[in-house]
Coordinates of C-alpha atoms in Angstrom, one line a residue:
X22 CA 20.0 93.4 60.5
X23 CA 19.5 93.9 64.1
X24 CA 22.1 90.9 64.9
X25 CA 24.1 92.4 62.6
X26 CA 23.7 95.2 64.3
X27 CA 24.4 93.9 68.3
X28 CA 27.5 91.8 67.0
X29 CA 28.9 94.9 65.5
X30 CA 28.3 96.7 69.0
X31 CA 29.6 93.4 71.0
X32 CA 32.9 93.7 69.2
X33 CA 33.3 97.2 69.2
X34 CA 37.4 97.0 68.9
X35 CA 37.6 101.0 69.0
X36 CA 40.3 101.9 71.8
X37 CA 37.5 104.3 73.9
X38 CA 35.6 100.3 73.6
X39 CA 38.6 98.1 74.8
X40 CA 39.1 100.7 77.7
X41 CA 35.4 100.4 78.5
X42 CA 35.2 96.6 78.4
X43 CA 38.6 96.1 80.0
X44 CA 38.0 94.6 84.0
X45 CA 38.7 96.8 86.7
X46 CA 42.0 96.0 87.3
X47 CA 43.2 96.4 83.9
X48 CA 41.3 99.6 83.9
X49 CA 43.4 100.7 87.0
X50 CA 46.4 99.4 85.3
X51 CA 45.9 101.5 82.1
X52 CA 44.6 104.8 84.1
X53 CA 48.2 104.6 86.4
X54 CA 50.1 104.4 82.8
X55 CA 48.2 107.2 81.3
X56 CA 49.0 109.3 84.4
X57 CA 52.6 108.5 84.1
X58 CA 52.8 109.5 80.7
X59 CA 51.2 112.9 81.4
X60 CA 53.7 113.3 84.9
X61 CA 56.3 111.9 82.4
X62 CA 55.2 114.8 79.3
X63 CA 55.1 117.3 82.2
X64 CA 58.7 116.6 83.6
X65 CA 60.3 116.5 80.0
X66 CA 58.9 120.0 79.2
X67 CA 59.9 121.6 82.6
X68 CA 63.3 120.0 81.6
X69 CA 63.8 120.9 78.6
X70 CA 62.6 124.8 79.5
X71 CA 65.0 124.4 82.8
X72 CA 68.2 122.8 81.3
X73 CA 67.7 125.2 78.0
X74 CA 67.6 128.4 80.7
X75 CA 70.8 127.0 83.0
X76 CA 72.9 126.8 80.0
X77 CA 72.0 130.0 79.0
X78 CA 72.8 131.6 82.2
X79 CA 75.9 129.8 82.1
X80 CA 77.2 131.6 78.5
X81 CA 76.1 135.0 79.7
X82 CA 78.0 134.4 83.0
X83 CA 81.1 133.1 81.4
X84 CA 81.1 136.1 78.8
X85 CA 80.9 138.4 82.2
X86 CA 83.5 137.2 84.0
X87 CA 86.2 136.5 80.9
X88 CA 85.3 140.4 80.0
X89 CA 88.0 141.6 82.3
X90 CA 85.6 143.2 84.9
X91 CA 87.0 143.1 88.3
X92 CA 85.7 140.9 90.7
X93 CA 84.7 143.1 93.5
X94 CA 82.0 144.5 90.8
X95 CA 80.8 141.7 89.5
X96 CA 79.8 140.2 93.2
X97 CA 78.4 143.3 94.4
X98 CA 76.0 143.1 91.3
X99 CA 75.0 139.3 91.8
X100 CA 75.4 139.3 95.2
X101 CA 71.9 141.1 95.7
X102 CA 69.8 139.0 93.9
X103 CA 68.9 134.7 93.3
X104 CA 71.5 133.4 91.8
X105 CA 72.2 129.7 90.5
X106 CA 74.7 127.6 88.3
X107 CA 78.3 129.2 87.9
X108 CA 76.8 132.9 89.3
X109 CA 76.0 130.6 92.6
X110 CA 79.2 129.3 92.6
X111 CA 81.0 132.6 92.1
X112 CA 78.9 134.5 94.8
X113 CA 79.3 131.8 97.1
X114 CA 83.3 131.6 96.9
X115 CA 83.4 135.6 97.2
X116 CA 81.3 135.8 100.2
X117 CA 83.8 133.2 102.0
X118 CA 87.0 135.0 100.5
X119 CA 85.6 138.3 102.0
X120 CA 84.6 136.8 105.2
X121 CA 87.6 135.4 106.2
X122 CA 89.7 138.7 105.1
X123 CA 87.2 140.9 107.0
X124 CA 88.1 138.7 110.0
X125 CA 92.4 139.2 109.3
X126 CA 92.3 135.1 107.7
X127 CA 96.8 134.5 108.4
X128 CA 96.4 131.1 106.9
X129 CA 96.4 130.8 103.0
X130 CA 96.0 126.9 103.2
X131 CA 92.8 127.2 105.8
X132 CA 91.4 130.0 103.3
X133 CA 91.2 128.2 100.3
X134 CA 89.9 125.0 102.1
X135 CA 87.0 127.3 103.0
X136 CA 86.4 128.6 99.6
X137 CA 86.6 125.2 98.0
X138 CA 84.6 124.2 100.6
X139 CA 82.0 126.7 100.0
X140 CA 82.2 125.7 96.3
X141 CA 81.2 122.2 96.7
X142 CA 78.6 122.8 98.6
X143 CA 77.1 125.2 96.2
X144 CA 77.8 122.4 93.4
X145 CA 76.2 120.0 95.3
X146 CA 73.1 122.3 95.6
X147 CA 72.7 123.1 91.9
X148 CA 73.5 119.3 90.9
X149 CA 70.7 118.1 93.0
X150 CA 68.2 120.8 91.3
X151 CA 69.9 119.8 88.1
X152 CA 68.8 116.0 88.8
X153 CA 65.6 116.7 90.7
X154 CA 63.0 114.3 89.3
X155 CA 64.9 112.5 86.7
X156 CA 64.3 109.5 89.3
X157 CA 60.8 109.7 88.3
X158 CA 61.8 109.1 84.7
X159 CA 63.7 106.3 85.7
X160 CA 60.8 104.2 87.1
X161 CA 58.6 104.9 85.0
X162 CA 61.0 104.1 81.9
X163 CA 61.9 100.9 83.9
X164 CA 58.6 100.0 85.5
X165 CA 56.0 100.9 82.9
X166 CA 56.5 97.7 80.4
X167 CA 56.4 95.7 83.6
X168 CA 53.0 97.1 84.9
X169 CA 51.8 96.9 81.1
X170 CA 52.4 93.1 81.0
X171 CA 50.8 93.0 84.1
X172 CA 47.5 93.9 83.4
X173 CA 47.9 92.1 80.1
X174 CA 48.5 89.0 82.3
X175 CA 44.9 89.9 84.0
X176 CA 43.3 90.2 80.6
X177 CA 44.3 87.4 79.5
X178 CA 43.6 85.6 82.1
X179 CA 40.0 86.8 81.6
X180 CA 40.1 85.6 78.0
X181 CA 40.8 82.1 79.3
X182 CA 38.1 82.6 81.7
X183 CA 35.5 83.4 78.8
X184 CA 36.5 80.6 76.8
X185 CA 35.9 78.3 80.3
X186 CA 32.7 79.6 80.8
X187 CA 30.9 79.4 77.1
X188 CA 32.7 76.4 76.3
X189 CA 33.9 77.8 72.6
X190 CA 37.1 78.2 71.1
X191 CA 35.6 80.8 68.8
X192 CA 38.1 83.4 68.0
X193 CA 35.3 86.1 68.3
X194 CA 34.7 85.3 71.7
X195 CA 38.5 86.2 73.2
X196 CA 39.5 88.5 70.4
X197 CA 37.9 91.3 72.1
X198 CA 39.3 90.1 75.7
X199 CA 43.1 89.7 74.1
X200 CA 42.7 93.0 72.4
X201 CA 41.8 94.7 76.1
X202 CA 45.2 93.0 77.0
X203 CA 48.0 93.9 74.8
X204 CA 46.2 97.4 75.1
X205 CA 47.8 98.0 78.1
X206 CA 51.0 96.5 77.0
X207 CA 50.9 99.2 74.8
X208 CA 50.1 102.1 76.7
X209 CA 52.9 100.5 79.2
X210 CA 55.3 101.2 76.3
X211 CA 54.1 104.4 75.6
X212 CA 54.4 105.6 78.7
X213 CA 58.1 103.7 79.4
X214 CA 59.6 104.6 75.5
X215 CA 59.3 108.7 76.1
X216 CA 60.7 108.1 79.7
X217 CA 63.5 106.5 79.1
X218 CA 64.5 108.7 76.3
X219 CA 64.3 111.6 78.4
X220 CA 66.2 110.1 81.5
X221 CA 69.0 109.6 79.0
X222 CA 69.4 112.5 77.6
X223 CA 68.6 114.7 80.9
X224 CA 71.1 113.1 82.7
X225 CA 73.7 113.3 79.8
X226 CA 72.8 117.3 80.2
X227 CA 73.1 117.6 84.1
X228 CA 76.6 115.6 83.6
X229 CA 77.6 118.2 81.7
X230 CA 76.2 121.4 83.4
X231 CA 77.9 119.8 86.6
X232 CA 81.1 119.1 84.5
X233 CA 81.2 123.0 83.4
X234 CA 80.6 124.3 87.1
X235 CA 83.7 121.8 88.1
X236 CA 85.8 123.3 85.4
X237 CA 85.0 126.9 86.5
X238 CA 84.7 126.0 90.2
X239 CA 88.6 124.4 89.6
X240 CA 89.2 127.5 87.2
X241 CA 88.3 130.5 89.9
X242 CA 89.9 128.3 92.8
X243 CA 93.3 129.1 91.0
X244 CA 92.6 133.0 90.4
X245 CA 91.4 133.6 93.7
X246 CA 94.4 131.3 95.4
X247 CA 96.9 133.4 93.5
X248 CA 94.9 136.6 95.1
X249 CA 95.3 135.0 98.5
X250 CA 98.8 135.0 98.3
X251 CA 99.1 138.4 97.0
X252 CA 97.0 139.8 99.7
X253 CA 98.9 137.9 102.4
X254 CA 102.3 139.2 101.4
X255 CA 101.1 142.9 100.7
X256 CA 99.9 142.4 104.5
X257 CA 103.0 141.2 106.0
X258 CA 105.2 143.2 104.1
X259 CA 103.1 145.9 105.5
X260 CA 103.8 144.6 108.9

């Protein structure tokens, strides 16, 4: 019973008991996977939460700015608080159009550089905190399987070593060490499976979010250069 008993605990095959019988470095190699799965968990949700709030933000500015209210009253409302996505955009163009005008702009060609200007830049902005950490879902998604294998090359490697050193072929003798090794295959592919998933699909949704700030961005370039022209001739007609 009591050998019964010590080959029972010997072989524990439990996951807590690979972990705990796995060498260091495959222990090193599992804990850096199982952190990148929680970094990877973490980054999903704040995505998810983040690209779930933009969109919103950009139906309720769309419906604002289709309603028919002027322009002049819709900056001064956003123009005193944080704004970002298409309300960025907007603020951003206005601030340049009433710049130059406040400074007697002549040229209608050098104002609307300015404005588009002033556009891409803002689109640049907000498509950079659209993508921010999606790199990290890249590595991980390409890099995890890769670091897996690797310390289930170590483990392994181990096995081989046990079977060198007691001079038996006895299956019970490198199960447990093989078992340690595709263990961290397998938590390689949990963490790399998730990641990859959510690299694709985040970066389908900033494509589009930056595809809909283009479209408005291209959309408001047209109002506002039709504007320009109005202005300009109501101002040398004047003169």
């Amino acid at each position: 019973m009591e050998q019964a008993g010590l080959a029972a605990a010997t072989h524990d095959v439990s996951l807590w008991a690979l972990f705990m019988q796995a060498g260091l470095i495959v222990k090193m190699v599992m804990i850096g996977l199982l952190a990148a799965s929680v970094w990877t968990w973490a980054i999903v949700i704040d995505k998810y939460v983040a690209f779930g709030k933009a969109k919103r933000q950009f139906d309720q500015f769309e419906q604002v700015f289709w309603s028919g209210q002027s322009l002049e009253e819709l900056y001064r409302s956003l123009s005193e608080r944080q704004n970002g996505g298409l309300a960025a955009i907007f603020v951003a163009a206005m601030r340049e159009w009433k710049k130059s005008f406040e400074r007697g702009a002549r040229s209608p060609i050098g104002l609307q550089m300015r404005i588009d200007r002033a556009m891409d830049v803002t689109m640049a902005r907000e498509g950079e905190t659209f993508e921010a950490r999606l790199g990290s879902l890249a590595t991980i998604g390409s890099a995890g399987p890769f670091i897996g294998l690797f310390g289930t090359v170590i483990g392994i490697m181990t096995s081989f070593q046990a079977i060198a050193g007691s001079k038996s072929t006895n299956l019970a003798v490198v199960a447990p060490g093989i078992a340690e090794a595709l263990l961290a295959t397998a938590i390689g592919l949990v963490a790399a499976i998730p990641a990859v998933i959510a690299y694709n699909k985040f970066t389908a949704d900033a494509h589009k979010l930056s595809a809909r700030m283009e479209g408005f961005a291209d959309e408001f370039s047209a109002i506002l250069s039709r504007q320009i022209d109005e202005k300009l001739q109501t101002r040398q007609a004047a003169q």
